[in-house]
Short mmCIF file of C-alpha atoms in Angstrom, two decimals:
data_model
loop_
_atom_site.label_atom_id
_atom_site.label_comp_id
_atom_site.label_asym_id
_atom_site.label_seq_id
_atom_site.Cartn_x
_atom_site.Cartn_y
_atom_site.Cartn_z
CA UNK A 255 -59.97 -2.15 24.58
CA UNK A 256 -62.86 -4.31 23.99
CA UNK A 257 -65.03 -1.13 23.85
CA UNK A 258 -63.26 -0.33 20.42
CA UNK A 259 -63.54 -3.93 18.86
CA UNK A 260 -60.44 -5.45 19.90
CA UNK A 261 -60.98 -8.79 21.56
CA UNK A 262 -59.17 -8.59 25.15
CA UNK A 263 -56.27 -11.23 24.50
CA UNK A 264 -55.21 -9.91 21.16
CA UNK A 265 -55.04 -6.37 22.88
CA UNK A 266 -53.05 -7.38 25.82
CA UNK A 267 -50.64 -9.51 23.55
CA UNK A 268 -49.70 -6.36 21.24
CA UNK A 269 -49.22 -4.57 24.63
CA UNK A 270 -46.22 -7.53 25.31
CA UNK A 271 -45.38 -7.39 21.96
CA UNK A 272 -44.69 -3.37 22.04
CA UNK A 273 -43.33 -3.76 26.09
CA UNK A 274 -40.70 -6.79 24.69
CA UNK A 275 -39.79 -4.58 22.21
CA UNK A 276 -39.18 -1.48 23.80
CA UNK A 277 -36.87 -3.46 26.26
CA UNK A 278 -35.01 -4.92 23.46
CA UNK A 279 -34.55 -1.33 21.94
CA UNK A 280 -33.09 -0.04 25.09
CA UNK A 281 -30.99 -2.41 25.74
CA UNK A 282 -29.53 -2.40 22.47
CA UNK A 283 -29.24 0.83 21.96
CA UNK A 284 -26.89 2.34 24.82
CA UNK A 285 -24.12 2.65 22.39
CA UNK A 286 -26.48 3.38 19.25
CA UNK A 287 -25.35 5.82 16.69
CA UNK A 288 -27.97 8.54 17.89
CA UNK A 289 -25.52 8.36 21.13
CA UNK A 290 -22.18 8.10 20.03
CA UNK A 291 -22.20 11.84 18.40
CA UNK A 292 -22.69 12.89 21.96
CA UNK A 293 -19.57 11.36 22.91
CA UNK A 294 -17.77 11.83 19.90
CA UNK A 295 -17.60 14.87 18.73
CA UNK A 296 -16.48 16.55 22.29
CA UNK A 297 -13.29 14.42 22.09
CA UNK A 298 -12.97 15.67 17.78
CA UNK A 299 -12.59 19.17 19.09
CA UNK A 300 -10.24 18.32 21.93
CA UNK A 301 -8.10 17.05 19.49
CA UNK A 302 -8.33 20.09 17.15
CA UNK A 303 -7.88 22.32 20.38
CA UNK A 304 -4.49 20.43 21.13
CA UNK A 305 -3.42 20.42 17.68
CA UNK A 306 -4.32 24.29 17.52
CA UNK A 307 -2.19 24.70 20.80
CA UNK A 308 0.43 22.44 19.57
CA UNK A 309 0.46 24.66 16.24
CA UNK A 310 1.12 27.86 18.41
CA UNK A 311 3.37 26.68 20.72
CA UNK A 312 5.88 25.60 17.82
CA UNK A 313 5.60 28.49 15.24
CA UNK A 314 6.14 30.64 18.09
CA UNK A 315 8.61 29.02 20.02
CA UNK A 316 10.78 28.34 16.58
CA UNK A 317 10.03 33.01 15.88
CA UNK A 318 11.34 33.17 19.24
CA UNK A 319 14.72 30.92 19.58
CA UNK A 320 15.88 32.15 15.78
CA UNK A 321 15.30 35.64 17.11
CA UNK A 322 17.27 34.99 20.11
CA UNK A 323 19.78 33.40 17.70
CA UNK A 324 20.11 36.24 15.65
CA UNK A 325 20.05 38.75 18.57
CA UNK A 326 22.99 36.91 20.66
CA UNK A 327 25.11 36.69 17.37
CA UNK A 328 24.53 40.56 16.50
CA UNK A 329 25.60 41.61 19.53
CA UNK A 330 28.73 39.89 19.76
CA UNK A 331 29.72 40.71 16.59
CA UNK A 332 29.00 43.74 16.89
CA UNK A 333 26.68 43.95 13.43
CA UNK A 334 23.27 45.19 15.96
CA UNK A 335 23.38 48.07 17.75
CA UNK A 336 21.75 48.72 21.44
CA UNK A 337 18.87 49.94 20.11
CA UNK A 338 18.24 46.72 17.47
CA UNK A 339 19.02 44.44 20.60
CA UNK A 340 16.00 45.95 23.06
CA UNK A 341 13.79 46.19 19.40
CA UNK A 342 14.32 42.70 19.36
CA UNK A 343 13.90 41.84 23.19
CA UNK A 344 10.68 43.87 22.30
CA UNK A 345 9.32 42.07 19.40
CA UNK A 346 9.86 38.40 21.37
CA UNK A 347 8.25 39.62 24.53
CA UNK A 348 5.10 40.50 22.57
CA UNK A 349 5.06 37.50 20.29
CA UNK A 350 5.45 35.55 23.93
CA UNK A 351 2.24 37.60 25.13
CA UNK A 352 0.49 36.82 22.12
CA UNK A 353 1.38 32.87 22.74
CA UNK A 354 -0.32 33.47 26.44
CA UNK A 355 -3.21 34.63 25.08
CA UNK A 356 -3.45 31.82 22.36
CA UNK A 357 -2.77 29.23 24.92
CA UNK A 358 -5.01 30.67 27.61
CA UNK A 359 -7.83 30.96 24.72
CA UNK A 360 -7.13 27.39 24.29
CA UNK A 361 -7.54 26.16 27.84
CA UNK A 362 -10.57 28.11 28.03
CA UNK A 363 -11.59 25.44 25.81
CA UNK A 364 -10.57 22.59 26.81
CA UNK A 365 -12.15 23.22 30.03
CA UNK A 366 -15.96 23.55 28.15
CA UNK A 367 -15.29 20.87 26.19
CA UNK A 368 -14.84 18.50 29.41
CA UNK A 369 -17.83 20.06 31.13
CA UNK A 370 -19.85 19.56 28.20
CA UNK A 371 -18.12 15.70 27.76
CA UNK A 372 -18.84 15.63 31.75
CA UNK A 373 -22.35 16.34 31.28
CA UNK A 374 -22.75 13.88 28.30
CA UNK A 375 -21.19 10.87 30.24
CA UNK A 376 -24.08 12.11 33.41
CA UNK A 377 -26.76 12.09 30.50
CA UNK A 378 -25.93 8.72 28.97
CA UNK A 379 -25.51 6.96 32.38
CA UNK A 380 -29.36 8.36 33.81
CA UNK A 381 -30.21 5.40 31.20
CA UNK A 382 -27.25 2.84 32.47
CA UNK A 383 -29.47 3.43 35.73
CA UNK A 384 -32.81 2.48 34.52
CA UNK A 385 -33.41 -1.09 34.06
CA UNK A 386 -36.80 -0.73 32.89
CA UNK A 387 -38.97 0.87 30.30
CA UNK A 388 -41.90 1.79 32.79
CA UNK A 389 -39.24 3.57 35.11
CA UNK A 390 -40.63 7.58 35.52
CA UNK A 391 -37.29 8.54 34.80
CA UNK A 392 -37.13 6.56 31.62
CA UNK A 393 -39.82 8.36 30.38
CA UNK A 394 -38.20 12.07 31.14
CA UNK A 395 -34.89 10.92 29.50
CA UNK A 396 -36.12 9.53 26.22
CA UNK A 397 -38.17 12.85 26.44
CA UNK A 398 -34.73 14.44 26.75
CA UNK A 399 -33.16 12.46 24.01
CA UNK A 400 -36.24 13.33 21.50
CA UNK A 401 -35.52 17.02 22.22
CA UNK A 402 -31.57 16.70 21.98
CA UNK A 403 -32.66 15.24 18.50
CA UNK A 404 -34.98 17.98 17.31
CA UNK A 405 -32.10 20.77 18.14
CA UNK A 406 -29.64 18.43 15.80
CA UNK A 407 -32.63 18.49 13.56
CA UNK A 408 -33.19 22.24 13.35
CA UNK A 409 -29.25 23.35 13.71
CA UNK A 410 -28.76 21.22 10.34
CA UNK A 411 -31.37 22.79 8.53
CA UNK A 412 -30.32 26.30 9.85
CA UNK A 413 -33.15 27.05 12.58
CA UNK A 414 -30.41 28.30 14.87
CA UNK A 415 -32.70 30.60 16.91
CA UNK A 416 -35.58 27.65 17.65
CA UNK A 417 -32.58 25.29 18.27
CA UNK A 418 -31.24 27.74 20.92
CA UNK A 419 -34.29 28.37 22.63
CA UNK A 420 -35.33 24.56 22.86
CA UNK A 421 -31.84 24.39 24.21
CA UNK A 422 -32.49 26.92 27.17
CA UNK A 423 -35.59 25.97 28.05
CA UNK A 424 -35.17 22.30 28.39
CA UNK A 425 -31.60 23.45 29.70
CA UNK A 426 -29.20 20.99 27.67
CA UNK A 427 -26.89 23.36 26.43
CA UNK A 428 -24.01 20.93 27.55
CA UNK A 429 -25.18 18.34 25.44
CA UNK A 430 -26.29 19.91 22.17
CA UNK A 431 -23.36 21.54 19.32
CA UNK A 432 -24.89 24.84 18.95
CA UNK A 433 -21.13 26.68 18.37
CA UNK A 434 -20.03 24.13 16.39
CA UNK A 435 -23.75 24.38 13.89
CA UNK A 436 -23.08 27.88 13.65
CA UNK A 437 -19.61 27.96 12.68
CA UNK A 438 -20.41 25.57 10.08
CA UNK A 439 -23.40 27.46 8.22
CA UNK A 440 -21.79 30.54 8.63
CA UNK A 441 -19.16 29.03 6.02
CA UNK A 442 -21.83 27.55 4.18
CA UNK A 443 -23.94 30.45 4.21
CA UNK A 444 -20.63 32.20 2.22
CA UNK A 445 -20.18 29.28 0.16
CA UNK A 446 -23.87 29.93 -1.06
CA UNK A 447 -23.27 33.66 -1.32
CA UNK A 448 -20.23 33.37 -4.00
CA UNK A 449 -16.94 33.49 -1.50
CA UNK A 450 -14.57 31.00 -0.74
CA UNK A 451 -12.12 32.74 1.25
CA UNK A 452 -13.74 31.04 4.96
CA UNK A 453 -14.23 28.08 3.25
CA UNK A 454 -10.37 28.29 2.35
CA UNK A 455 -9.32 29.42 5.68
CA UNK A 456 -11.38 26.94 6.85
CA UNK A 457 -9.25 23.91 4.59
CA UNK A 458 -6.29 25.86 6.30
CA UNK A 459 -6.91 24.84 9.86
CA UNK A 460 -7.85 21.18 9.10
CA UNK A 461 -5.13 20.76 6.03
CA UNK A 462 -3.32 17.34 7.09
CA UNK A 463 -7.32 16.14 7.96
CA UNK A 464 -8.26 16.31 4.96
CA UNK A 465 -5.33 15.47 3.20
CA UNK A 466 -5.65 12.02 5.06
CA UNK A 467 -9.52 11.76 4.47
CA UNK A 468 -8.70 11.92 1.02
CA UNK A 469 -11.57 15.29 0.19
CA UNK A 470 -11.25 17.36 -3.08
CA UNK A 471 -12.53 19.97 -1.42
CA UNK A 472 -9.36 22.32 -1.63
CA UNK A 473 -9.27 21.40 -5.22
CA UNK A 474 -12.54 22.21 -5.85
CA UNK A 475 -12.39 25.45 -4.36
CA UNK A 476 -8.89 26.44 -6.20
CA UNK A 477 -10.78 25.95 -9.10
CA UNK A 478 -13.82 28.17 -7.91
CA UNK A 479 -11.42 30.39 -8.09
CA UNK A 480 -10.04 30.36 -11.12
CA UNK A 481 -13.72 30.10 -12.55
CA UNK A 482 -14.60 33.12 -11.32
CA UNK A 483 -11.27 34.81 -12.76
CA UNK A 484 -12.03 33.27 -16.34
CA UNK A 485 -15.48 34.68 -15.96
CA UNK A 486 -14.52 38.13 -15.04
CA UNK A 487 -12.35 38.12 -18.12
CA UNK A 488 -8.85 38.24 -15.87
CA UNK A 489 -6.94 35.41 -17.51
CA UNK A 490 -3.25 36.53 -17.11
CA UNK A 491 -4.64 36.60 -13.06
CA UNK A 492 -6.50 32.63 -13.83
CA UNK A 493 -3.50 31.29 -15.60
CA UNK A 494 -0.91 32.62 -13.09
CA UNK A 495 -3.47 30.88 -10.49
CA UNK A 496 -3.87 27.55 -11.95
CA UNK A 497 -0.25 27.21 -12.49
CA UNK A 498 0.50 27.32 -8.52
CA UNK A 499 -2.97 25.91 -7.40
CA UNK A 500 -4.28 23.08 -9.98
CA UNK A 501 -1.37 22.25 -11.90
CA UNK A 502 0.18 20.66 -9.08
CA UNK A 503 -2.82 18.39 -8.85
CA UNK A 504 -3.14 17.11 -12.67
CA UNK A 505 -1.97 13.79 -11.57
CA UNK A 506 -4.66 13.14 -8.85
CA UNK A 507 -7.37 15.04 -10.80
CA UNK A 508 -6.76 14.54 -14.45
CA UNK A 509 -10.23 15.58 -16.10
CA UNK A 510 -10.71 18.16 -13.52
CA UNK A 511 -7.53 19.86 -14.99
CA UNK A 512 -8.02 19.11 -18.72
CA UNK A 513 -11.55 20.37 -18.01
CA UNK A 514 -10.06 24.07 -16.25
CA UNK A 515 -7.24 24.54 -19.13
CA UNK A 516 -10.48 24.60 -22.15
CA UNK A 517 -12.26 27.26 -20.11
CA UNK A 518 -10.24 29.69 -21.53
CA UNK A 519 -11.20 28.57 -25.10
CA UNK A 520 -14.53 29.02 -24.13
CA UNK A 521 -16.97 32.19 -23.17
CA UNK A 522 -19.09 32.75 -19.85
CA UNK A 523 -22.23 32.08 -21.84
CA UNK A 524 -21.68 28.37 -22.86
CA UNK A 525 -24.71 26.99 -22.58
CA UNK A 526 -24.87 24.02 -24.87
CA UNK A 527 -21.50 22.62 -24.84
CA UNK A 528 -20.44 19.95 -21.80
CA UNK A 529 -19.10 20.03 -19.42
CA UNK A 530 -17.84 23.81 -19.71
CA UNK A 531 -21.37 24.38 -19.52
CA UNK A 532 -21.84 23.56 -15.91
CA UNK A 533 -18.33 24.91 -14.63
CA UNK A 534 -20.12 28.42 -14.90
CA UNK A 535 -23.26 27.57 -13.75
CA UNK A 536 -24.55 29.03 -10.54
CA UNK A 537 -25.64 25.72 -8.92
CA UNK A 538 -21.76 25.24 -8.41
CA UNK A 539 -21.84 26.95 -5.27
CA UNK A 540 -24.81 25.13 -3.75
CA UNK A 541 -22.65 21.68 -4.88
CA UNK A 542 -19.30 23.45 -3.00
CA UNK A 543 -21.83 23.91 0.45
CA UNK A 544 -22.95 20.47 0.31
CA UNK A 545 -19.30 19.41 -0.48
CA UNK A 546 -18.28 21.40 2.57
CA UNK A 547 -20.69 20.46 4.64
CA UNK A 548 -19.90 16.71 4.12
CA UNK A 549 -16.49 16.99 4.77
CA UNK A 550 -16.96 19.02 8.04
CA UNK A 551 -19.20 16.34 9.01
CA UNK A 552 -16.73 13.70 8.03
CA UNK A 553 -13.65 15.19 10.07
CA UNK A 554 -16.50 15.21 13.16
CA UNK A 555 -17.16 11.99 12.97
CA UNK A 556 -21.01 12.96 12.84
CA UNK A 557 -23.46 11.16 10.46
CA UNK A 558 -24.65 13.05 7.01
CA UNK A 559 -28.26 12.99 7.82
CA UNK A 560 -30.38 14.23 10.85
CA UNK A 561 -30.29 11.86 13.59
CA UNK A 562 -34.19 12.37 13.95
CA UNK A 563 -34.22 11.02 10.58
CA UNK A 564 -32.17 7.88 12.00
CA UNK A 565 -33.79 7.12 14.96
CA UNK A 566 -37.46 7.38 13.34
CA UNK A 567 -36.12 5.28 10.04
CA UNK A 568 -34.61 2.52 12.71
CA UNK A 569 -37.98 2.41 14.79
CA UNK A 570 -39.94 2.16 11.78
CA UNK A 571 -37.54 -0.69 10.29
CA UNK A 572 -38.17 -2.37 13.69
CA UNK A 573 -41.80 -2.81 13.68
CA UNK A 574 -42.33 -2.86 9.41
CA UNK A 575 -43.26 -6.71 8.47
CA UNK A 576 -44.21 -7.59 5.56
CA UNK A 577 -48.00 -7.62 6.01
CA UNK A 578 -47.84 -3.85 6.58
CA UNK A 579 -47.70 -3.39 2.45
CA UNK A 580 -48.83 -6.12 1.44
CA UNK A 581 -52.57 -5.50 1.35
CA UNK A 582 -52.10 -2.53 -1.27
CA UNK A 583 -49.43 -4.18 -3.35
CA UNK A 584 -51.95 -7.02 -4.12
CA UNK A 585 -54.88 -4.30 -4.47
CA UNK A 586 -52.41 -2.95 -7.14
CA UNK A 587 -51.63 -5.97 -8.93
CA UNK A 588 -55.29 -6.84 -9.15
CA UNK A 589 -56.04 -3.55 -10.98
CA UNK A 590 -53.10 -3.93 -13.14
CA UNK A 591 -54.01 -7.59 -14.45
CA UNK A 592 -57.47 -6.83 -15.43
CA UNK A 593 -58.37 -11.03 -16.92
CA UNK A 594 -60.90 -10.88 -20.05
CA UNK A 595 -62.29 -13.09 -22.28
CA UNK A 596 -61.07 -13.42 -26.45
CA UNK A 597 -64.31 -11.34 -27.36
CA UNK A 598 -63.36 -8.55 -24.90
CA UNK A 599 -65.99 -9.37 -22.46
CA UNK A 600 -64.49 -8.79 -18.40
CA UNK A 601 -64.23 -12.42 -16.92
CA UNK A 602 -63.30 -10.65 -13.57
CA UNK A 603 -65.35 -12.14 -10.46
CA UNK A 604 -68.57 -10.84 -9.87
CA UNK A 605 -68.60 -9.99 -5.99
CA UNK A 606 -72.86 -10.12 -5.67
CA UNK A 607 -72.54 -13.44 -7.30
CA UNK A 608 -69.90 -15.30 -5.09
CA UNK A 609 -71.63 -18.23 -3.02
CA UNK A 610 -72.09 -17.40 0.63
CA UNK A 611 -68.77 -19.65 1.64
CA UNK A 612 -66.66 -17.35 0.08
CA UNK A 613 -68.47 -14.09 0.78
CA UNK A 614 -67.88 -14.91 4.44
CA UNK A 615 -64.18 -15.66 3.81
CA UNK A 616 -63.98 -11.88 2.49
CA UNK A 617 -65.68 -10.70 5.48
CA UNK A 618 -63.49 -12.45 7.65
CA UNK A 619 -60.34 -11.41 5.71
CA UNK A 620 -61.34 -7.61 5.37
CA UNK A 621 -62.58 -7.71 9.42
CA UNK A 622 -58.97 -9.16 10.12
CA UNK A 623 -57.45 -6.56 8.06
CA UNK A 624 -58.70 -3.58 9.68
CA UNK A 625 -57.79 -5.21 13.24
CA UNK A 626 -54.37 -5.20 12.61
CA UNK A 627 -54.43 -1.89 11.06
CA UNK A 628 -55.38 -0.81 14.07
CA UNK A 629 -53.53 -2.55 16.36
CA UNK A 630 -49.97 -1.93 14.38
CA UNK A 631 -48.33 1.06 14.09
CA UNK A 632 -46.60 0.89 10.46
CA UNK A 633 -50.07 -0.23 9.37
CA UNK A 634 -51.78 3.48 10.40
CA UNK A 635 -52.85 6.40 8.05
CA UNK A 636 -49.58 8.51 9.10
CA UNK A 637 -46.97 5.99 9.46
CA UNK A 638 -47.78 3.70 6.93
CA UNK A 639 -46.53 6.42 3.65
CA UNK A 640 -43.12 6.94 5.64
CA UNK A 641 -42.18 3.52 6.56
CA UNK A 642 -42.48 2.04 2.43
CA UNK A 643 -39.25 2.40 1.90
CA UNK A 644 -37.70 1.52 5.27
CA UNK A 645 -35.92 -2.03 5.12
CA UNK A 646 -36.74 -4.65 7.29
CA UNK A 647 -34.48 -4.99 10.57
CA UNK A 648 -32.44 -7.70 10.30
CA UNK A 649 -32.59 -9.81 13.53
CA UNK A 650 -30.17 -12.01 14.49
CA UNK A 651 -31.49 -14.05 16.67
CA UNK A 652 -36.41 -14.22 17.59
CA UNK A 653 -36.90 -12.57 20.50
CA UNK A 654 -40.53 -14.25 20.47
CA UNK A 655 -43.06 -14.09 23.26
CA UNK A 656 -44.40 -17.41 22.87
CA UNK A 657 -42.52 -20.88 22.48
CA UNK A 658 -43.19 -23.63 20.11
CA UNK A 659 -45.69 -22.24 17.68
CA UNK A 660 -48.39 -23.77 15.64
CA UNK A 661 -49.94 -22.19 12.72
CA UNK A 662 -53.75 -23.20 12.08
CA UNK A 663 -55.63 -24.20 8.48
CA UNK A 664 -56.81 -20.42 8.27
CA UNK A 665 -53.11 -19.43 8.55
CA UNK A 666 -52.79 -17.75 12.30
CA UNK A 667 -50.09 -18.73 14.62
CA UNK A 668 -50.26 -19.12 18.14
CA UNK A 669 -47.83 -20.83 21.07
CA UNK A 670 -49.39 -23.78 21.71
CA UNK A 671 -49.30 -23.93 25.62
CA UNK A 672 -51.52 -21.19 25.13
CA UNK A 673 -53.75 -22.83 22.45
CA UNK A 674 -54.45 -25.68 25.39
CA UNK A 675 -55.23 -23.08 27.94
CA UNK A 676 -57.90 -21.38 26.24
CA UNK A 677 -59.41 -24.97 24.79
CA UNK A 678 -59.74 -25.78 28.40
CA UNK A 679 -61.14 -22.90 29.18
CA UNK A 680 -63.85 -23.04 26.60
CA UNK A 681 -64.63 -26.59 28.12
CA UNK A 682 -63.94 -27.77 24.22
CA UNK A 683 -63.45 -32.25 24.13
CA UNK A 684 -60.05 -33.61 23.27
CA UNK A 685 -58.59 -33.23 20.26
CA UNK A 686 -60.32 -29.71 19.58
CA UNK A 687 -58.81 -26.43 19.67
CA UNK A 688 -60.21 -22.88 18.75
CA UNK A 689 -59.03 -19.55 18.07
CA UNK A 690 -58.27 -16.85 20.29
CA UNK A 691 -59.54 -14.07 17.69
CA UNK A 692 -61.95 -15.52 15.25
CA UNK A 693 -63.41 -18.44 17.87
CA UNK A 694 -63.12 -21.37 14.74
CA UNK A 695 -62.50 -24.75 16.22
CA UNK A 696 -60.66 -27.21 14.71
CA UNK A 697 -59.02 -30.69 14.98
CA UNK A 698 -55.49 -30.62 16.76
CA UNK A 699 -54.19 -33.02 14.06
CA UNK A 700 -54.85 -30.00 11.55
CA UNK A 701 -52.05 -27.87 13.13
CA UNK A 702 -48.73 -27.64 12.13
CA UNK A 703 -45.40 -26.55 13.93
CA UNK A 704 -43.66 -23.77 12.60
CA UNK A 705 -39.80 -23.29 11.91
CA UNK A 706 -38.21 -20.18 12.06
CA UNK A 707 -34.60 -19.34 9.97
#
């Protein structure tokens, strides 16, 4: 390190700093919300499997006892013949066969989805087993985790081939959703194409979900519907549908309805008069995909945005401080308030004529500058852009590695156990003390403790 410029203390304390850190990220972590989609959305889909079994089982069973019902009651009466008896016994065998293969579809299922929950629980407790960062097998599993995060990244943003073959190579198919990815941008892919009908059948299967979620989806694709209709000129067809499919919802959609009942007073090629305008626009289907896609997501229980996108937005927040911006946001205020005089002459400071004193203060700051640029991440050429808008993290509680601090007159902070330490090692007299980076000495009176809030 000193062969780059970095003075050997300051170098091995930003190696603590980043170890300290790591080993508060992993502990903290375990249950973080890159992990608990991993978990989460195996036990989602055994619910849907039950309820899709449960949904079988009764609409089936209840075909199969009224049959019975009617069959018993024909034949004592007399009102079915032999032949409409043995139809019958015909038609429930077969609906019973069709039940076994429904149910035996479904325990198929189940039995992937707790192999793939089995092998999600093995994954997450490698890291219970690791109990620190510079374990080798630390290093393969966060190496694991980055790739589980790049398939979640590439299956969202439809790169279902590369997400498969990352998959197979780094064999993780048990812990990545590739099925469930495809299912959904297969619907979404329609959506964008101009149908709704797998979208529909879609809102089908999950009705009482998204009844309870409280999603307008439905609604919004009823009226898709009739949209389409009014545009193709079939209005007896778009009134008979809005009577039985958005009529029914004027109360909990008021200006959705008023809006659908004027389409008919005006033409496909509105273009100037809102908000009829827009209803037959052909950026509605890209707004039903995204509505789709966040309500699949939703009923999933999986977050809306990548969880690469998470995980690098939560590391950046973690090491951002505000010194990481604040160089260019006073090089931009300086530029904005050029000072001048009344006559218009520039009173700005004239660098080549500042006294020596404060020429070396600008050295000093500029040379400190550039060592923590290179020293902290956020403060690089290709981290810096992506981490401006990333908050700060909110800690709770300083996870510092030094105790009882002391800031010096040019403003750097050091524990002061180790302030002693090196002024004893640079044979200084009592009452002196001297940086660790910039080697100024000053009076031990001159220091003050700080407080952190």
């Amino acid at each position: 390190m000193s062969q780059l410029g970095i003075p050997s203390s300051l170098a091995a304390t930003s190696k603590l700093v980043c170890l300290e850190r790591k080993k508060w990220y992993t502990k903290r972590t375990l249950p973080s919300i890159q992990d608990q989609p991993l978990l989460r959305l195996p036990y989602e889909l055994l619910r849907k499997n039950f309820r899709s079994a449960h949904y079988h089982i009764e609409w089936d069973s209840n075909f199969v006892k009224d049959l019975l019902k009617q069959t018993a009651n024909g034949s004592v009466t007399g009102k079915l013949s032999q032949q409409d008896v043995v139809n019958n016994l015909d038609q429930m065998l077969a609906r019973m066969n069709g039940l076994k293969r429904k149910l035996t579809a479904c325990a198929e299922e189940e039995n992937r989805l707790y192999r793939q929950a089995d092998a999600r629980v093995s994954h997450l407790r490698e890291l219970a087993n690791v109990h620190t960062v510079d374990d080798v097998k630390y290093e393969s599993w966060s190496r694991q985790r980055l790739d589980r995060l790049i398939v979640d990244y590439m299956l969202r943003h439809g790169y279902t081939a590369s997400a498969t073959s990352l998959a197979q190579e780094r064999e993780m198919l048990e812990l990545v959703d590739i099925d469930t990815f495809v299912a959904m941008a297969n619907v979404r892919t329609s959506l964008q194409n101009g149908s709704v009908t797998e979208a529909l059948a879609w809102c089908s299967d999950n009705k009482k979900e998204l009844r309870k979620s409280g999603s307008n989806l439905e609604f919004m694709l009823r009226c898709q519907q009739y949209i389409e209709l009014v545009r193709n000129l079939k209005l007896i067809e778009a009134i008979t549908h809005a009577k039985k499919y958005i009529i029914p919802f004027t109360e909990t959609y008021p200006t959705e309805a008023n809006h659908i009942a004027g389409l008919l007073a005006h033409s496909t090629h509105t273009h100037h008069v809102e908000p009829y305008a827009s209803y037959f626009s052909p950026s509605r289907w890209q707004m039903l995909a995204d509505l789709f896609t966040e309500a699949n997501l939703k009923l999933l229980g999986l977050p809306m945005f990548p969880l690469l996108h998470i995980a690098l937005s939560s590391g950046l927040s973690a090491l951002k401080t505000p010194a990481c911006h604040s160089r260019e946001q006073n090089q931009s205020q300086q530029g904005k308030q050029p000072s001048s005089s009344a006559n218009g002459i520039s009173t700005a400071p004239n660098k080549k004529s500042a006294t020596p004193e404060a020429q070396g203060r600008d050295k000093e700051h500029h040379g400190t500058a550039s060592l923590t640029t290179s020293v902290c991440p956020i403060c690089s050429t290709e981290l810096n852009a992506l981490a401006r808008n990333v908050p700060y993290a909110h800690h709770s509680q300083s996870h510092l590695l030094e105790h009882d601090l002391m800031i010096l007159p040019n403003g750097r902070v050091y524990g002061k156990a180790r302030l002693d330490e090196y002024a004893t090692m640079s044979s200084l007299p009592p009452g002196k003390i001297k940086d660790l980076v910039t080697g100024q000495i000053f009076e031990a009176d001159s220091l003050r403790k700080v407080f952190i809030t």
